[in-house]
């Protein structure tokens, strides 16, 4: 009896501890606006007036110059693709920042020829710390590059099938796409300058491609001219939406979402009433059980000669 | 019990594994790394490969590209210990590329002149080329030495050198060899041209003169150019003369960058070797132009005569100079009208002029004015934001020159609106929230702007007054009411699980205030404030439930304690919680029933004494072991009675009357023993 109680206490304590941990431990998912760590983008949310978006279905029907930042790490559904298409066609600005995700699926749907190469862009010389952080020094005059002399990317890729007119930024001549992953420039591997940011008119809106979403993360947004670049994005739009629906989710995130739903449910009148009722019922069970509890009868009294027939059968069943 | 432990263990493990693992472990394939923890190391192989790439460009005679890439090496973060040698190496490469580019240019020019029998400058050009070749050889040798030195510093020749580094060095060496070959090829070309020059000096020289009338003219007018072609004083008839007018012109009508331009006119010499032709002065508003006549031998003349060029003659050009004074704002809001004003005059008669206003080379407006002018403009919606180039340009018109003034303007999307708000810090739910504030911008109070106030799904909208102030109350209902969400451009719908009203006892919530100025040039403002909410109803409800729960638990606890205190271990007293069963007292028949009835009467007493009830799963023997009677005699007697009862119950033989009598006798003795033992 005592062991049972001990286990129960341990279980409940553990459960509460886990729930509290999940609830209060900050998100550490890549590119999440509620992630305060190096790989999140909470700083961007804190510094600028941005609107996180949990679903592309919530995009405004009349974008009217609004800007949407999408980091497509998940495959889009056809409905999501159409939402993006409508957003741009009606005058919205779509900033698609991708490196190894599913940006090309969106580009194909939008009917643009430009593509993300998906190969890692290395720059052994003009970089920040090492070749995985290429420094982008060739920036074309544009409202997005005002007061920006260079950008620093982090494990980036490049754009392909693009014209010079559309290109806003190029990597250095020393950069290259490391096709075989050996970290060195080999024959046949494209060398810089390679396009990394571009702007494309589409319908009434525009599509801006950035070949590295890590530009926006907390640990990168203050390096070199990244801050100015982000500020220019914000300055050029009445409202900046940041999509969170195409990002991968960790179990922590999913569990927290589930807990939030539960909390919301219990915050509602019906939920609150149900919870109160459940507590009342739980509190009443011992009392009710005590009243209905039959006296303990030794086995010898289970003989038919000691008990009425009906009661004997009932007790026999209970024993079994 | 086992099943309970297993179930709890599984739950505990799932609880740890599922939510816990993502906290402790990051995904293995990340699209980035933490720059704060990243280590920096110069990529030595990459550096050598980059120089190899630069030298390859030079060997392909793309000197400018090679130099541009060299310039970009300034951005490389080089360790201090090799910074000097890198600088020297880059400097040597830079000088070599400049020399080679200059050398090629000299040789091309010399070759072109030789092709047209114009040998006047060739000698000088070839002399310069020879000097450049010497420099190129010297620089090539210096670079080879510097390459060895740099490679040594980078550890190419050490035993620990990686294969990548060695390969990069090999590629650089190969590039340098090709560069050396290029210098040799240019040297050969120079020698060939020198030989051609010697051959051309044997041809007959010619002389060409040029004069103009008048010496000065307005743009658009014509002048007469004349001269004579001769060889050793003899006229050369029916020879083609090219007259070239050189002047500066603006590259673009909207900027002041001047570029060189030429206009060619051809004519033929007469019987006395003279020529006359009219030259039109183009509408280029510069102070002077230069005229030159050139004779280039062709056909049979190419193997007989040398070419000749007249001395250049300067023409003074005249025009009416336009003066433009402009006033423009420094900051322009997209959608908000602004004014560009100024004055256009000239040094003649202040004629009416066509004026254009352009933004980033796109015409905003156009008009005609003489003297002062003013334009009220509104930037189109699609104009890119940031720094723009606003140009006011007066088009050239005949003898009147054009003029333009360019200013940088900051183009701002919308006028920022400021919002001062006063909200309560604590809100009781349900109830009303009083919110007031003021909306203003750089231009003053924002009047008649709808201010929408949202608290969860309760909302209200109020219009700002003449001084920009507003005051309103959000009514919080017990049950949810639908808010006009479409009016809020910042609304982001939440999951269906989100409730519309809040029954949380206490918590923090957001009040959202959105201002939508009626003017398109003013920004929509959205502010959120946190308030502490208390719901007395749900708080009381939850407290009541908790108190009730507490009371129940306490009552059970008290009862248990009381029971434990009330049962003395060896006294026959009534135990409230272990009250003997209201056992059925059926009428017993037969000897078996008699024995069992006797045992039952004794059992009731024993249960009372011990405070222990014989539970259904306890056998008679087990109960005998559990039971503790105050006297050993009673224990012995009860053991015998238990044996008799057991035999009666489970034995295959029917008990006899003497068995029943013995049982009754034992029962009577036990009762007597207990009675005497307890008194």
PDB file of N, CA and C in Angstrom, chain B residues 434-474:
ATOM      1  N   UNK B 434     -11.303  50.984 -19.014  1.00  0.00           N
ATOM      2  CA  UNK B 434     -11.254  52.383 -19.490  1.00  0.00           C
ATOM      3  C   UNK B 434      -9.891  52.610 -20.154  1.00  0.00           C
ATOM      4  N   UNK B 435      -9.911  53.002 -21.409  1.00  0.00           N
ATOM      5  CA  UNK B 435      -8.662  53.264 -22.149  1.00  0.00           C
ATOM      6  C   UNK B 435      -8.751  54.643 -22.773  1.00  0.00           C
ATOM      7  N   UNK B 436      -7.690  55.408 -22.626  1.00  0.00           N
ATOM      8  CA  UNK B 436      -7.650  56.729 -23.259  1.00  0.00           C
ATOM      9  C   UNK B 436      -6.243  56.975 -23.790  1.00  0.00           C
ATOM     10  N   UNK B 437      -6.123  57.997 -24.613  1.00  0.00           N
ATOM     11  CA  UNK B 437      -4.805  58.292 -25.169  1.00  0.00           C
ATOM     12  C   UNK B 437      -4.850  59.372 -26.214  1.00  0.00           C
ATOM     13  N   UNK B 438      -3.759  59.485 -26.919  1.00  0.00           N
ATOM     14  CA  UNK B 438      -3.651  60.534 -27.944  1.00  0.00           C
ATOM     15  C   UNK B 438      -2.857  60.002 -29.127  1.00  0.00           C
ATOM     16  N   UNK B 439      -3.300  60.378 -30.330  1.00  0.00           N
ATOM     17  CA  UNK B 439      -2.635  59.960 -31.561  1.00  0.00           C
ATOM     18  C   UNK B 439      -2.088  61.207 -32.248  1.00  0.00           C
ATOM     19  N   UNK B 440      -0.813  61.165 -32.594  1.00  0.00           N
ATOM     20  CA  UNK B 440      -0.219  62.322 -33.250  1.00  0.00           C
ATOM     21  C   UNK B 440       0.916  61.875 -34.170  1.00  0.00           C
ATOM     22  N   UNK B 441       1.305  62.770 -35.047  1.00  0.00           N
ATOM     23  CA  UNK B 441       2.415  62.495 -35.961  1.00  0.00           C
ATOM     24  C   UNK B 441       3.306  63.733 -36.014  1.00  0.00           C
ATOM     25  N   UNK B 442       4.271  63.703 -36.903  1.00  0.00           N
ATOM     26  CA  UNK B 442       5.164  64.863 -37.051  1.00  0.00           C
ATOM     27  C   UNK B 442       4.393  66.114 -37.441  1.00  0.00           C
ATOM     28  N   UNK B 443       3.271  65.903 -38.113  1.00  0.00           N
ATOM     29  CA  UNK B 443       2.489  67.040 -38.598  1.00  0.00           C
ATOM     30  C   UNK B 443       1.493  67.542 -37.570  1.00  0.00           C
ATOM     31  N   UNK B 444       1.421  66.907 -36.402  1.00  0.00           N
ATOM     32  CA  UNK B 444       0.488  67.325 -35.360  1.00  0.00           C
ATOM     33  C   UNK B 444      -0.488  66.225 -35.020  1.00  0.00           C
ATOM     34  N   UNK B 445      -1.606  66.584 -34.332  1.00  0.00           N
ATOM     35  CA  UNK B 445      -2.575  65.550 -33.940  1.00  0.00           C
ATOM     36  C   UNK B 445      -3.201  64.885 -35.161  1.00  0.00           C
ATOM     37  N   UNK B 446      -3.420  63.587 -35.061  1.00  0.00           N
ATOM     38  CA  UNK B 446      -4.093  62.859 -36.138  1.00  0.00           C
ATOM     39  C   UNK B 446      -5.587  62.891 -35.824  1.00  0.00           C
ATOM     40  N   UNK B 447      -6.328  63.575 -36.665  1.00  0.00           N
ATOM     41  CA  UNK B 447      -7.747  63.829 -36.412  1.00  0.00           C
ATOM     42  C   UNK B 447      -8.583  62.787 -37.154  1.00  0.00           C
ATOM     43  N   UNK B 448      -9.700  62.430 -36.521  1.00  0.00           N
ATOM     44  CA  UNK B 448     -10.707  61.547 -37.137  1.00  0.00           C
ATOM     45  C   UNK B 448     -10.124  60.203 -37.560  1.00  0.00           C
ATOM     46  N   UNK B 449      -9.187  59.725 -36.793  1.00  0.00           N
ATOM     47  CA  UNK B 449      -8.606  58.404 -37.100  1.00  0.00           C
ATOM     48  C   UNK B 449      -9.316  57.353 -36.260  1.00  0.00           C
ATOM     49  N   UNK B 450      -9.772  56.293 -36.865  1.00  0.00           N
ATOM     50  CA  UNK B 450     -10.410  55.236 -36.067  1.00  0.00           C
ATOM     51  C   UNK B 450      -9.386  54.498 -35.198  1.00  0.00           C
ATOM     52  N   UNK B 451      -9.687  54.421 -33.919  1.00  0.00           N
ATOM     53  CA  UNK B 451      -8.815  53.694 -32.987  1.00  0.00           C
ATOM     54  C   UNK B 451      -9.593  52.466 -32.524  1.00  0.00           C
ATOM     55  N   UNK B 452      -9.070  51.311 -32.846  1.00  0.00           N
ATOM     56  CA  UNK B 452      -9.741  50.067 -32.468  1.00  0.00           C
ATOM     57  C   UNK B 452      -9.057  49.479 -31.244  1.00  0.00           C
ATOM     58  N   UNK B 453      -9.867  49.128 -30.261  1.00  0.00           N
ATOM     59  CA  UNK B 453      -9.345  48.574 -29.021  1.00  0.00           C
ATOM     60  C   UNK B 453      -9.803  47.129 -28.924  1.00  0.00           C
ATOM     61  N   UNK B 454      -8.860  46.246 -28.685  1.00  0.00           N
ATOM     62  CA  UNK B 454      -9.178  44.819 -28.617  1.00  0.00           C
ATOM     63  C   UNK B 454      -8.678  44.255 -27.299  1.00  0.00           C
ATOM     64  N   UNK B 455      -9.559  43.529 -26.654  1.00  0.00           N
ATOM     65  CA  UNK B 455      -9.128  42.757 -25.492  1.00  0.00           C
ATOM     66  C   UNK B 455      -9.781  41.394 -25.643  1.00  0.00           C
ATOM     67  N   UNK B 456      -8.960  40.413 -25.901  1.00  0.00           N
ATOM     68  CA  UNK B 456      -9.449  39.105 -26.297  1.00  0.00           C
ATOM     69  C   UNK B 456     -10.432  39.317 -27.444  1.00  0.00           C
ATOM     70  N   UNK B 457     -11.669  38.907 -27.313  1.00  0.00           N
ATOM     71  CA  UNK B 457     -12.556  39.131 -28.451  1.00  0.00           C
ATOM     72  C   UNK B 457     -13.551  40.251 -28.203  1.00  0.00           C
ATOM     73  N   UNK B 458     -13.363  40.949 -27.105  1.00  0.00           N
ATOM     74  CA  UNK B 458     -14.158  42.142 -26.911  1.00  0.00           C
ATOM     75  C   UNK B 458     -13.449  43.287 -27.599  1.00  0.00           C
ATOM     76  N   UNK B 459     -14.206  44.126 -28.255  1.00  0.00           N
ATOM     77  CA  UNK B 459     -13.550  45.217 -28.965  1.00  0.00           C
ATOM     78  C   UNK B 459     -14.483  46.405 -29.078  1.00  0.00           C
ATOM     79  N   UNK B 460     -13.877  47.527 -29.352  1.00  0.00           N
ATOM     80  CA  UNK B 460     -14.654  48.728 -29.614  1.00  0.00           C
ATOM     81  C   UNK B 460     -13.801  49.649 -30.479  1.00  0.00           C
ATOM     82  N   UNK B 461     -14.453  50.535 -31.175  1.00  0.00           N
ATOM     83  CA  UNK B 461     -13.741  51.481 -32.039  1.00  0.00           C
ATOM     84  C   UNK B 461     -14.192  52.889 -31.707  1.00  0.00           C
ATOM     85  N   UNK B 462     -13.228  53.787 -31.646  1.00  0.00           N
ATOM     86  CA  UNK B 462     -13.519  55.177 -31.321  1.00  0.00           C
ATOM     87  C   UNK B 462     -12.752  56.056 -32.305  1.00  0.00           C
ATOM     88  N   UNK B 463     -13.276  57.253 -32.564  1.00  0.00           N
ATOM     89  CA  UNK B 463     -12.641  58.186 -33.502  1.00  0.00           C
ATOM     90  C   UNK B 463     -11.918  59.262 -32.708  1.00  0.00           C
ATOM     91  N   UNK B 464     -10.698  59.592 -33.143  1.00  0.00           N
ATOM     92  CA  UNK B 464      -9.943  60.633 -32.425  1.00  0.00           C
ATOM     93  C   UNK B 464     -10.584  61.998 -32.642  1.00  0.00           C
ATOM     94  N   UNK B 465     -10.480  62.819 -31.619  1.00  0.00           N
ATOM     95  CA  UNK B 465     -11.090  64.155 -31.688  1.00  0.00           C
ATOM     96  C   UNK B 465     -10.126  65.136 -32.369  1.00  0.00           C
ATOM     97  N   UNK B 466     -10.493  66.409 -32.329  1.00  0.00           N
ATOM     98  CA  UNK B 466      -9.714  67.430 -33.044  1.00  0.00           C
ATOM     99  C   UNK B 466      -8.290  67.552 -32.503  1.00  0.00           C
ATOM    100  N   UNK B 467      -8.106  67.252 -31.234  1.00  0.00           N
ATOM    101  CA  UNK B 467      -6.748  67.332 -30.671  1.00  0.00           C
ATOM    102  C   UNK B 467      -6.044  65.972 -30.694  1.00  0.00           C
ATOM    103  N   UNK B 468      -6.618  65.002 -31.383  1.00  0.00           N
ATOM    104  CA  UNK B 468      -5.991  63.695 -31.524  1.00  0.00           C
ATOM    105  C   UNK B 468      -6.245  62.752 -30.371  1.00  0.00           C
ATOM    106  N   UNK B 469      -7.017  63.214 -29.373  1.00  0.00           N
ATOM    107  CA  UNK B 469      -7.229  62.359 -28.201  1.00  0.00           C
ATOM    108  C   UNK B 469      -8.418  61.429 -28.410  1.00  0.00           C
ATOM    109  N   UNK B 470      -8.458  60.393 -27.610  1.00  0.00           N
ATOM    110  CA  UNK B 470      -9.584  59.463 -27.642  1.00  0.00           C
ATOM    111  C   UNK B 470      -9.753  58.850 -26.262  1.00  0.00           C
ATOM    112  N   UNK B 471     -10.940  58.384 -26.008  1.00  0.00           N
ATOM    113  CA  UNK B 471     -11.229  57.721 -24.739  1.00  0.00           C
ATOM    114  C   UNK B 471     -12.376  56.760 -24.978  1.00  0.00           C
ATOM    115  N   UNK B 472     -12.247  55.564 -24.461  1.00  0.00           N
ATOM    116  CA  UNK B 472     -13.302  54.588 -24.678  1.00  0.00           C
ATOM    117  C   UNK B 472     -13.255  53.512 -23.606  1.00  0.00           C
ATOM    118  N   UNK B 473     -14.294  52.706 -23.638  1.00  0.00           N
ATOM    119  CA  UNK B 473     -14.415  51.628 -22.655  1.00  0.00           C
ATOM    120  C   UNK B 473     -14.626  50.323 -23.404  1.00  0.00           C
ATOM    121  N   UNK B 474     -13.839  49.326 -23.039  1.00  0.00           N
ATOM    122  CA  UNK B 474     -14.090  47.987 -23.596  1.00  0.00           C
ATOM    123  C   UNK B 474     -14.969  47.241 -22.603  1.00  0.00           C
TER     124      UNK B 474
END
